mmCIF file of C-alpha atoms in Angstrom:
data_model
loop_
_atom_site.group_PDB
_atom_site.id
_atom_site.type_symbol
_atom_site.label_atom_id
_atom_site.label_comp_id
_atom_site.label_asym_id
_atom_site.label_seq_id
_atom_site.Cartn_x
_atom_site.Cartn_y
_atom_site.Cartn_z
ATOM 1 C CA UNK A 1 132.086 122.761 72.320
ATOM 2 C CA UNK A 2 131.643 119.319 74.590
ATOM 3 C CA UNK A 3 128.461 118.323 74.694
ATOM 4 C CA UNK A 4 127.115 115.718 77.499
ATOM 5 C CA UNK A 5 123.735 114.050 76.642
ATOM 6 C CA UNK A 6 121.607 112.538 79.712
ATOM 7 C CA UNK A 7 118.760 110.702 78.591
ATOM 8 C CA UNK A 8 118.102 108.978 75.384
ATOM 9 C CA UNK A 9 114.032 108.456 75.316
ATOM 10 C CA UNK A 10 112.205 109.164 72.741
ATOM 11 C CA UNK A 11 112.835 112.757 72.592
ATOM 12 C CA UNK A 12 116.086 112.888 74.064
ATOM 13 C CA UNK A 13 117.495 110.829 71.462
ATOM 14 C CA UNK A 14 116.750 112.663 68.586
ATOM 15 C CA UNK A 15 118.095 115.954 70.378
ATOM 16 C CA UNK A 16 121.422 114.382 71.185
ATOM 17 C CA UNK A 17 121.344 113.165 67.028
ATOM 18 C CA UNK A 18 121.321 116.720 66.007
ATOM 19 C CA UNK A 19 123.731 117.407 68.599
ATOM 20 C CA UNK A 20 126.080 114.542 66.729
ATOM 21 C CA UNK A 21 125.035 114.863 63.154
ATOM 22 C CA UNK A 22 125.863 118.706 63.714
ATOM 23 C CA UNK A 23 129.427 117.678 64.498
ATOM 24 C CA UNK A 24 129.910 118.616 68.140
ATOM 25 C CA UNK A 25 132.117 116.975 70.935
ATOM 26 C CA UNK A 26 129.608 114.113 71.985
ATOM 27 C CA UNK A 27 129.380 112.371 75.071
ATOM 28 C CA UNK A 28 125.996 110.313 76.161
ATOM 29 C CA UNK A 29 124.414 108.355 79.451
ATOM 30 C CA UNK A 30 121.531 106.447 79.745
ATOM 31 C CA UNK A 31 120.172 104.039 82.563
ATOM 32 C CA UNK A 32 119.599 101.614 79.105
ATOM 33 C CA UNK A 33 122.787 100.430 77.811
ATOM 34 C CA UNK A 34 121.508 99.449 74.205
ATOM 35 C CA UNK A 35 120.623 103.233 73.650
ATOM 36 C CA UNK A 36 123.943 104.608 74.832
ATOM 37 C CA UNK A 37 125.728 101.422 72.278
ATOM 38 C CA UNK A 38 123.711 103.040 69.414
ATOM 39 C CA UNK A 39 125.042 106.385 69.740
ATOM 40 C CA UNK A 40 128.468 105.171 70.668
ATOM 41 C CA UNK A 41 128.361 103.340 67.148
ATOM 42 C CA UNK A 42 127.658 106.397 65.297
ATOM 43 C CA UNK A 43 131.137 107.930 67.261
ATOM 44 C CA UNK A 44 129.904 109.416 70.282
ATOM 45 C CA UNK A 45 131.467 108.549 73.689
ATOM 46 C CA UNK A 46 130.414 106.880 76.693
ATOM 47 C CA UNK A 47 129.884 108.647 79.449
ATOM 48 C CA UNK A 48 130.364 107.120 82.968
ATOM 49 C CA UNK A 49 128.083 109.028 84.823
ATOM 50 C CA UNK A 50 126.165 112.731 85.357
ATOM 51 C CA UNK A 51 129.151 113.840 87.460
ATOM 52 C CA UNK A 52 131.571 112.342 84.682
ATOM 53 C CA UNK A 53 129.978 114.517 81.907
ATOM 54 C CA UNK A 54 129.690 117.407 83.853
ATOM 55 C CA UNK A 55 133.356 117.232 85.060
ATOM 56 C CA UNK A 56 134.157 117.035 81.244
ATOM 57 C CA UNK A 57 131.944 118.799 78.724
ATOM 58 C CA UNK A 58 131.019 122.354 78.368
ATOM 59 C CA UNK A 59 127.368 121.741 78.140
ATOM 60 C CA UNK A 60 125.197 118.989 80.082
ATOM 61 C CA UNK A 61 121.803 118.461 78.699
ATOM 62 C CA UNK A 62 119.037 116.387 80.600
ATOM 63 C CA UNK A 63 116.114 115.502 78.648
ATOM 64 C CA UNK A 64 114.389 113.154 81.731
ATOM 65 C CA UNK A 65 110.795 111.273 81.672
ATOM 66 C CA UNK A 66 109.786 113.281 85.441
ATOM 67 C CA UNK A 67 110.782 115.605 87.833
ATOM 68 C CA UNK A 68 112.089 113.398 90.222
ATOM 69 C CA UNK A 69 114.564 111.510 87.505
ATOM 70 C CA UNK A 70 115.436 114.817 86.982
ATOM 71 C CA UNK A 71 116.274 115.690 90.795
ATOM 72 C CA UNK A 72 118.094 112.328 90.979
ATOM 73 C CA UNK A 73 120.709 113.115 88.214
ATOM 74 C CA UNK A 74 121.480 116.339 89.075
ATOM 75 C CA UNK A 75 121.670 116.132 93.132
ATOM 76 C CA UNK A 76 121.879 112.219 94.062
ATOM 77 C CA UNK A 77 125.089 110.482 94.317
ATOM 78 C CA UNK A 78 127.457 110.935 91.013
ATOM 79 C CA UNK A 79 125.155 113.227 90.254
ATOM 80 C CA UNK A 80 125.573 116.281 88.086
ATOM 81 C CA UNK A 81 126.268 118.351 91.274
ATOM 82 C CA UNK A 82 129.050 116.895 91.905
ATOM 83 C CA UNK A 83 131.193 117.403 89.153
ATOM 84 C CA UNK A 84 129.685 121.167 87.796
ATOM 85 C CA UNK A 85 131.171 124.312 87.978
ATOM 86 C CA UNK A 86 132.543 127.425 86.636
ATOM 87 C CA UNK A 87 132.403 127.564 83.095
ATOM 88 C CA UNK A 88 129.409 124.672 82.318
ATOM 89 C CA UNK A 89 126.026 125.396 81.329
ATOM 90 C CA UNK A 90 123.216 122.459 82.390
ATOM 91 C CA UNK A 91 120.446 122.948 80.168
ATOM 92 C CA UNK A 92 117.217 120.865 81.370
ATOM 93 C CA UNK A 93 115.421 119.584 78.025
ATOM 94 C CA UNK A 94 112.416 117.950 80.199
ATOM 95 C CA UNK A 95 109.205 118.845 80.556
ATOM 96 C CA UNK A 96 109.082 119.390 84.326
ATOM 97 C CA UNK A 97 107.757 121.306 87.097
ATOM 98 C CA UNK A 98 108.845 125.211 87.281
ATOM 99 C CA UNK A 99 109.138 125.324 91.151
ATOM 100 C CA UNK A 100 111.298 121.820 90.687
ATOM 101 C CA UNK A 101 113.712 123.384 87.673
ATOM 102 C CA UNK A 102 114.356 126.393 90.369
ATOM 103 C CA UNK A 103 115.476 124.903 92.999
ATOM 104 C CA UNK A 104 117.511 122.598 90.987
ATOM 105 C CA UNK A 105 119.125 125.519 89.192
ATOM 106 C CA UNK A 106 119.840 127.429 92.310
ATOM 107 C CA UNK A 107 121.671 124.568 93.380
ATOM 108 C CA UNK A 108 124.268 124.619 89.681
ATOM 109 C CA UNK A 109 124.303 128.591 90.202
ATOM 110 C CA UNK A 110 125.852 128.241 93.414
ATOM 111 C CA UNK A 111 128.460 125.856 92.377
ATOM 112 C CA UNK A 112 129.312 129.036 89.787
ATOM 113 C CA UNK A 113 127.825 127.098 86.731
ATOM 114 C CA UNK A 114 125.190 128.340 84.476
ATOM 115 C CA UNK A 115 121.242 126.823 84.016
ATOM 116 C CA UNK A 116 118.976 127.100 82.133
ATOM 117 C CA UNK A 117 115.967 125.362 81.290
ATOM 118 C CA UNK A 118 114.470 124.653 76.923
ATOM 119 C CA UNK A 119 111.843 122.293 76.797
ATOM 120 C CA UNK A 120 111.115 121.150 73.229
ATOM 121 C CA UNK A 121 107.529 121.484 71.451
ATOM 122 C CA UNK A 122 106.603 120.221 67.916
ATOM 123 C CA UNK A 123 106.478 116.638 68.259
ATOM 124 C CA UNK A 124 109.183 113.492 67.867
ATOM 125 C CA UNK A 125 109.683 113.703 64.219
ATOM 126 C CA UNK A 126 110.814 117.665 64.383
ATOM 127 C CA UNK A 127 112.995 116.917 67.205
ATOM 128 C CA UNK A 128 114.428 114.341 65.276
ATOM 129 C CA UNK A 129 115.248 116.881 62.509
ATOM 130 C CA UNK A 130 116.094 120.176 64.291
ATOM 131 C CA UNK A 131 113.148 121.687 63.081
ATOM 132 C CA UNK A 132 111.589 121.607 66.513
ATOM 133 C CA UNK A 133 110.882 124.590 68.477
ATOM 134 C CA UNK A 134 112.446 125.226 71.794
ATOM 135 C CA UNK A 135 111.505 127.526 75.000
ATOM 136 C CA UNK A 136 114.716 128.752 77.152
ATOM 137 C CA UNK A 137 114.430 130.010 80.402
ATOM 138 C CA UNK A 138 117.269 131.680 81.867
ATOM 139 C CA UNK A 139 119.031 135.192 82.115
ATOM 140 C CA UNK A 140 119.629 136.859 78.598
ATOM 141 C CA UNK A 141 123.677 136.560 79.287
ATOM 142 C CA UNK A 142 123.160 132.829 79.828
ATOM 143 C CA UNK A 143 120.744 132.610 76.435
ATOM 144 C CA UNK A 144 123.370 134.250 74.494
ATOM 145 C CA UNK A 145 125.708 131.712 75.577
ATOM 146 C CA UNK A 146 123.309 128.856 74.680
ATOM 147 C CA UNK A 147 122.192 130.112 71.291
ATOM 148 C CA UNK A 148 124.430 128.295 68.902
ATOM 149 C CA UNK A 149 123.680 124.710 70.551
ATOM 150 C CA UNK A 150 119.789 125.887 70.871
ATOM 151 C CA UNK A 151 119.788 126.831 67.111
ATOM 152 C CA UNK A 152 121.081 123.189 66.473
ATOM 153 C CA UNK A 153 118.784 121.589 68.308
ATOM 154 C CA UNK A 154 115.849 123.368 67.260
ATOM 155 C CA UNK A 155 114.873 125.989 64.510
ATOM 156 C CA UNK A 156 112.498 128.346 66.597
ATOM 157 C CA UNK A 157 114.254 129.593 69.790
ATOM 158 C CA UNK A 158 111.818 131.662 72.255
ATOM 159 C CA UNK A 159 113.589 133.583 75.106
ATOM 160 C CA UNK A 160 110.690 132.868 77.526
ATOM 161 C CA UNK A 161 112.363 134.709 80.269
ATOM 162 C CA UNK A 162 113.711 134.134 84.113
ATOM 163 C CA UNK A 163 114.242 130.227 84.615
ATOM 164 C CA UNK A 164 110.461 128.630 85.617
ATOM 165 C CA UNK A 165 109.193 130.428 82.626
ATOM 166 C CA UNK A 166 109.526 128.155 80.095
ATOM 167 C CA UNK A 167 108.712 124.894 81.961
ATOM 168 C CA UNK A 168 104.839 126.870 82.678
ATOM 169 C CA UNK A 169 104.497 127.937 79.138
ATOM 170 C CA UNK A 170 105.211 123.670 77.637
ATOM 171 C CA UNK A 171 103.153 122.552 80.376
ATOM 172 C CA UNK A 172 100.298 124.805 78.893
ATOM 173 C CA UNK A 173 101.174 123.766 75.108
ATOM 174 C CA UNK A 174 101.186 120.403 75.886
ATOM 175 C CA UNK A 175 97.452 120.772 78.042
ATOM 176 C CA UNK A 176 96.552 122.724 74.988
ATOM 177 C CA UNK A 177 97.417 120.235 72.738
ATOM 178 C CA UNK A 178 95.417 117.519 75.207
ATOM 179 C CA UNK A 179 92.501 119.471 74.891
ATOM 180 C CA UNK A 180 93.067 119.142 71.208
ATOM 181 C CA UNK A 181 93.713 115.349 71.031
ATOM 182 C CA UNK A 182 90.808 114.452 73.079
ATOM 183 C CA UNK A 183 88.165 116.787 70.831
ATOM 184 C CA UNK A 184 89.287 115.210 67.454
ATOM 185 C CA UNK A 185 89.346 112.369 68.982
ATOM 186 C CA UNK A 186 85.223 112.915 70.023
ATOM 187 C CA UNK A 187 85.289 114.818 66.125
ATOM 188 C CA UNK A 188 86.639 111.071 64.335
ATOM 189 C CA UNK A 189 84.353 108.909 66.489
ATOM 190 C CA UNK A 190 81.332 110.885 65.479
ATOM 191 C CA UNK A 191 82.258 111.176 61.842
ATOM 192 C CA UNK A 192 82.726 107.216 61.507
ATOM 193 C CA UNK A 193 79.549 106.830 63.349
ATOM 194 C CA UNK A 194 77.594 109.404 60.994
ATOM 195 C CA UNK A 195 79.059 107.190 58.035
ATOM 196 C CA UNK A 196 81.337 109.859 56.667
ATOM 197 C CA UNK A 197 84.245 108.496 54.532
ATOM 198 C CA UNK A 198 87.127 108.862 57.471
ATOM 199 C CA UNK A 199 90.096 110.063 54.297
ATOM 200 C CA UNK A 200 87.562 112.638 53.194
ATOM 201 C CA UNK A 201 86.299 113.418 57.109
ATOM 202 C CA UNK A 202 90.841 114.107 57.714
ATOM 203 C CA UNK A 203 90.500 116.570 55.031
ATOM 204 C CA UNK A 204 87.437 118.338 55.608
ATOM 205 C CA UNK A 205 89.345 119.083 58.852
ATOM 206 C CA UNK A 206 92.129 119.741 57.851
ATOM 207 C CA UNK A 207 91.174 122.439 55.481
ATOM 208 C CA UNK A 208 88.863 124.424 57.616
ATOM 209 C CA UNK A 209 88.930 126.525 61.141
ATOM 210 C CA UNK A 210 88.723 123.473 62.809
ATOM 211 C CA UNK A 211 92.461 122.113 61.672
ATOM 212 C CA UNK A 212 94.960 122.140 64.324
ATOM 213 C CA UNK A 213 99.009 120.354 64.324
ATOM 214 C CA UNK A 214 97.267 117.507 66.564
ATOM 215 C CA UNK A 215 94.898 116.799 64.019
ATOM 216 C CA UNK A 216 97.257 116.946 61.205
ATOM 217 C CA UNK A 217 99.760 114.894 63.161
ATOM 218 C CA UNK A 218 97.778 112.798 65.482
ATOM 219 C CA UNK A 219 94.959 112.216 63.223
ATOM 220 C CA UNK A 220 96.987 110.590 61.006
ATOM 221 C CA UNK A 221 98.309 107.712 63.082
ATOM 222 C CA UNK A 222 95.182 106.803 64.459
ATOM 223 C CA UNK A 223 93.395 106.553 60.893
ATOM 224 C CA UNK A 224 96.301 104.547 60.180
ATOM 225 C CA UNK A 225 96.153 102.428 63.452
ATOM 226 C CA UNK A 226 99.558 102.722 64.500
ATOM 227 C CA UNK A 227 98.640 105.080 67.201
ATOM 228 C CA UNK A 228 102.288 105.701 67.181
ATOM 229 C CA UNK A 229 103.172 109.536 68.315
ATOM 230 C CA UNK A 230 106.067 108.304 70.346
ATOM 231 C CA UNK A 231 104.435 109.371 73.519
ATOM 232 C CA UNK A 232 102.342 107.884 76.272
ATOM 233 C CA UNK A 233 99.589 108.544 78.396
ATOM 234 C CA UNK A 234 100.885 108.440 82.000
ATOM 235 C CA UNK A 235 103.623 111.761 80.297
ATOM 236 C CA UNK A 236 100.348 112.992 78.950
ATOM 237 C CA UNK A 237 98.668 112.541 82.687
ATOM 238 C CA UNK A 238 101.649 114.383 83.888
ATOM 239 C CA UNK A 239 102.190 116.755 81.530
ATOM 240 C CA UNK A 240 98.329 118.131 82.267
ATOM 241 C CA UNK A 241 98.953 117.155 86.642
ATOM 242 C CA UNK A 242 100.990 119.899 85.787
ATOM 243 C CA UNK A 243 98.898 122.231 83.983
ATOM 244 C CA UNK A 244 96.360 121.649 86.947
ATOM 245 C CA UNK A 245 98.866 122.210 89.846
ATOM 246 C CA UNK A 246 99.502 125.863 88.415
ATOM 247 C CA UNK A 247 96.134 126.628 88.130
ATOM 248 C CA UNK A 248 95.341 125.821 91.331
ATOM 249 C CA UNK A 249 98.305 127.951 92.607
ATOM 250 C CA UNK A 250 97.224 130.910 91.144
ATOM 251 C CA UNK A 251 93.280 130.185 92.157
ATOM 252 C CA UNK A 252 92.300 130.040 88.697
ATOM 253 C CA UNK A 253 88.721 128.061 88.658
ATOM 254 C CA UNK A 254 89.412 125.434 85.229
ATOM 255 C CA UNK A 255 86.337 123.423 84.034
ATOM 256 C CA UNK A 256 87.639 121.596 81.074
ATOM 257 C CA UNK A 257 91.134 120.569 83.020
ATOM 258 C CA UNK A 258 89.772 118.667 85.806
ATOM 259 C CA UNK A 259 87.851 116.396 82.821
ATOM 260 C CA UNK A 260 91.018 116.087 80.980
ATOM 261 C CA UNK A 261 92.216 114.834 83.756
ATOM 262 C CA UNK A 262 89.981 112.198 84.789
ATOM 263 C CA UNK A 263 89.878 111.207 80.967
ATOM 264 C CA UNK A 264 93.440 109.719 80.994
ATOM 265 C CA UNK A 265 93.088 108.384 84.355
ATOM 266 C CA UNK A 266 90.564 106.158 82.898
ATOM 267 C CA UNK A 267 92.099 105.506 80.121
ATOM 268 C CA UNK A 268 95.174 104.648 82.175
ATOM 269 C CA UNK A 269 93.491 102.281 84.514
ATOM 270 C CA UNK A 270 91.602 100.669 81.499
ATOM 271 C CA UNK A 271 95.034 100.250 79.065
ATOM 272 C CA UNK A 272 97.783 100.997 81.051
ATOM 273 C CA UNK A 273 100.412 104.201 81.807
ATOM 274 C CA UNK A 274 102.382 102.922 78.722
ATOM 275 C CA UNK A 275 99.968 102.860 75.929
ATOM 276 C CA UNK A 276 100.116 105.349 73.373
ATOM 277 C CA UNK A 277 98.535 108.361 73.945
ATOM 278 C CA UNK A 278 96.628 109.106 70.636
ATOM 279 C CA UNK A 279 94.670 105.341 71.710
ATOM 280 C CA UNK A 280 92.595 107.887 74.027
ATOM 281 C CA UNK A 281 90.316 107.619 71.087
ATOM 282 C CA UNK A 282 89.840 103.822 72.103
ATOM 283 C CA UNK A 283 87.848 104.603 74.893
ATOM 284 C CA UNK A 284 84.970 105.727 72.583
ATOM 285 C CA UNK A 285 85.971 102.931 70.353
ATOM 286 C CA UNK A 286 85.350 100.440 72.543
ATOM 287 C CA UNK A 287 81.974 102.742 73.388
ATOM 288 C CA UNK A 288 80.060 102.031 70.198
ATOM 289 C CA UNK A 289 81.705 99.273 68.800
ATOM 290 C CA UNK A 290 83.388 101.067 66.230
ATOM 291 C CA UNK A 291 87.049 100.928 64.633
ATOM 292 C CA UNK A 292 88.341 104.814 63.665
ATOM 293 C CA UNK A 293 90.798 103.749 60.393
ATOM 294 C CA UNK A 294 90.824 104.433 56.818
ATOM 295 C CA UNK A 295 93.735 104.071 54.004
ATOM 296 C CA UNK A 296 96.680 106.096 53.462
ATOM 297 C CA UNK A 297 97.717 107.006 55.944
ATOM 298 C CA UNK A 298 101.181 106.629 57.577
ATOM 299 C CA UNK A 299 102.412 104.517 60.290
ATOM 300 C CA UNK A 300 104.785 107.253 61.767
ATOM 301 C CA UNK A 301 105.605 110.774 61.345
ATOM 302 C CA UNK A 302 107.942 112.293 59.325
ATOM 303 C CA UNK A 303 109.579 115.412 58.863
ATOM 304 C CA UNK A 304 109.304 116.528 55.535
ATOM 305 C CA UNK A 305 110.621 119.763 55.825
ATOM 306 C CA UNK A 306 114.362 120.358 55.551
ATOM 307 C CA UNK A 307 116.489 120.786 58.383
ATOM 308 C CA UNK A 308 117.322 124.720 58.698
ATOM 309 C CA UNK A 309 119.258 126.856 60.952
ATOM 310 C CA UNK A 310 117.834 127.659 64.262
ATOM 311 C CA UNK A 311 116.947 131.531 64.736
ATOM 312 C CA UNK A 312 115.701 133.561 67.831
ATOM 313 C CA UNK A 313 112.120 134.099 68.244
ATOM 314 C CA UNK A 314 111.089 137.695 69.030
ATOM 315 C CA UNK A 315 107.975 138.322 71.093
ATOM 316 C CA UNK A 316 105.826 140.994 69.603
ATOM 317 C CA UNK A 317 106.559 144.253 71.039
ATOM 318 C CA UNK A 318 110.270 142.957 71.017
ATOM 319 C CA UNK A 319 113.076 144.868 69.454
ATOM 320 C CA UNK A 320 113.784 143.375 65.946
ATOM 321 C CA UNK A 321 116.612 140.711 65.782
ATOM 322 C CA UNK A 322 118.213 139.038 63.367
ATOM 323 C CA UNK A 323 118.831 134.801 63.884
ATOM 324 C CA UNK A 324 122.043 132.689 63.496
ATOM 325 C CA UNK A 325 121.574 132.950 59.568
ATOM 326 C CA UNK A 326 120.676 136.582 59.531
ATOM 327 C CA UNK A 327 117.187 135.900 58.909
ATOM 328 C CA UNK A 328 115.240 138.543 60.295
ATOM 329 C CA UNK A 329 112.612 137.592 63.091
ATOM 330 C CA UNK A 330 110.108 139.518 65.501
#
C-alpha cells in the first residue's frame, strides 16, 4: 500500500513515522522543507504536491493545524482534488470542524474516491508510538478498507460512525480534557500555596478519584517546567471554539465552556497563540507570585508502553469482534 503523508507538525509527524517504521510505500509534503528532508533521510519520498500524492498513492492522509489549511489542500490549486479518484482513500487526521470534513468529503466521493475522517487522541508521545487511539468516521465498507493502516497508526480503533462523527466526539475529548487542564491547574496552584510538598501533592492525585491522563501527563511537565506537551494554546482555543460552536447548534445552554473560553483568550493575549498550553497554569502563577515546580520530574513525555497491534474498538451493545491480532474486543 502507497501511503501519502500531508502535514508533518507535531502530530502529523509521528503518524507518518509509524506509517514508515511499519514499512509501507512512503511519500510526504510539508509547507516546511526541513521536516519533509528528515523523513526523506530516513527513505521516504518527496512528494511534489497534494495533487502529486493523490495521483500516486493509495492512501492520502492530512493531519492539518485548522480547517481552512485543511480546505486549501484538498480543493485549492494542486490540491488533493485534483489528482483523486477511483480507488484512493483520503483519510483527514485533523482535528477539524464536522460540517467542514463533510463538505470536503462530498467533494472526494464525487470524484469516485473514498473519505474518511480519524482524528487521533492520547497525546504526542502515543502518536509517536502507535499506541494512540484513533476515531474513524466513515461508512463500515470504507472502515474495513482503512483498518490495517488505522491499526498501524494507532492501537485503539473506534468506528464512530457516518463521516462528521468522529470530528464532534475529539472536539469533546479535547474540551474535556481542557476542562481537566485548567482544574489541576487551579488544584497545583492551591497546593503550592497551602505549602504542600508539590512530588507528594502529584501523587496524592494521582492515586485517588481525582487522577485523570491530563494530570498524569500534563502535571508532569509543568512540575518539571518544561511545559512541553507539544501543543499550544491558540489549537487549544480552537479545539474548545469548536466544542462551543456545536453546542450552540444544538441550543444546549454550557456554563463552564464559555469560561474555558475566555480563559485561553486571556492567556493568549497575555503570552501569545504559540505558547504552550499546559503554561495556562502561569496565569495564576503570575497571580500570587508563586512558581508551581518540584524535582523529578521529566522534561517530555514518553511512551513507555510497547508498541502493539492496533485492534477495533467495539461500542457496548456492539456485536463481539475480534482485532487485527485476534484479540478479542467489545
Amino acid at each position: 500500500m502507497r501511503v501519502g503523508f500531508i502535514g508533518l507538525g507535531n502530530v502529523g509527524g509521528k503518524l507518518a513515522g509509524s506509517i514508515l517504521r511499519n514499512g509501507f510505500e512512503l511519500s510526504v509534503h510539508d509547507l516546511d522543507p526541513e521536516l519533509v528532508e528528515t523523513f526523506v533521510a530516513r527513505g521516504a519520498a518527496r512528494g511534489e504536491s497534494p495533487k502529486q500524492l493523490a495521483e500516486t498513492c493509495d492512501v492520502i492522509i492530512t493531519c492539518l493545524p485548522s480547517p481552512a489549511a485543511c480546505a486549501a489542500v484538498v480543493e485549492g490549486p494542486e490540491g488533493i482534488l485534483e489528482g483523486i479518484g477511483p480507488g484512493r482513500i483520503w483519510a483527514e487526521m485533523s482535528t477539524t470542524d464536522a460540517g467542514e470534513i463533510k463538505r470536503l468529503a462530498e467533494q472526494v466521493i464525487a470524484t469516485g474516491a473514498e473519505a474518511i475522517e480519524c482524528p487521533v487522541s492520547g497525546g504526542c508521545h502515543r502518536a509517536a508510538t502507535g499506541n494512540i487511539a484513533i476515531f474513524a468516521g466513515c461508512t463500515r465498507e470504507t472502515f474495513e478498507k482503512a483498518l490495517p493502516f488505522l491499526t498501524v497508526l494507532g492501537r485503539r480503533v473506534l468506528h464512530t460512525g457516518e463521516i462528521g462523527s468522529a470530528s464532534v466526539l475529539k472536539v469533546v475529548t479535547n474540551y474535556l480534557a481542557t476542562a481537566n487542564l485548567v482544574s489541576v491547574a487551579e488544584a497545583l496552584v492551591t497546593c503550592k500555596a497551602a505549602g504542600m510538598d508539590m512530588g507528594t501533592a502529584y501523587e496524592a492525585i494521582r492515586i485517588s478519584s481525582g487522577n485523570s491522563f491530563v494530570h498524569e501527563t500534563e502535571s508532569q511537565v509543568i512540575l518539571n517546567g518544561s511545559r512541553d506537551i507539544s501543543f499550544t494554546m491558540d489549537l487549544v482555543a480552537k479545539d474548545i471554539g469548536l466544542f462551543q460552536k456545536i453546542a450552540e447548534a444544538h441550543e444546549v445552554p454550557l456554563e463552564l465552556s464559555p469560561l474555558l473560553n475566555n480563559i485561553f483568550a486571556d492567556a493568549i493575549e497575555r503570552f501569545g497563540p504559540r505558547e504552550l498550553s499546559p503554561n495556562i497554569i502561569k496565569r495564576l502563577e503570575e497571580a500570587t507570585g508563586l512558581e508551581v515546580l518540584a524535582p523529578g520530574f521529566p522534561a517530555e513525555m514518553v511512551d513507555d508502553e510497547p508498541e502493539e497491534a492496533g485492534y477495533e474498538v467495539v461500542p457496548k451493545g456492539g456485536e463481539r469482534a475480534f482485532g487485527e491480532t485476534g484479540k478479542a474486543v467489545g
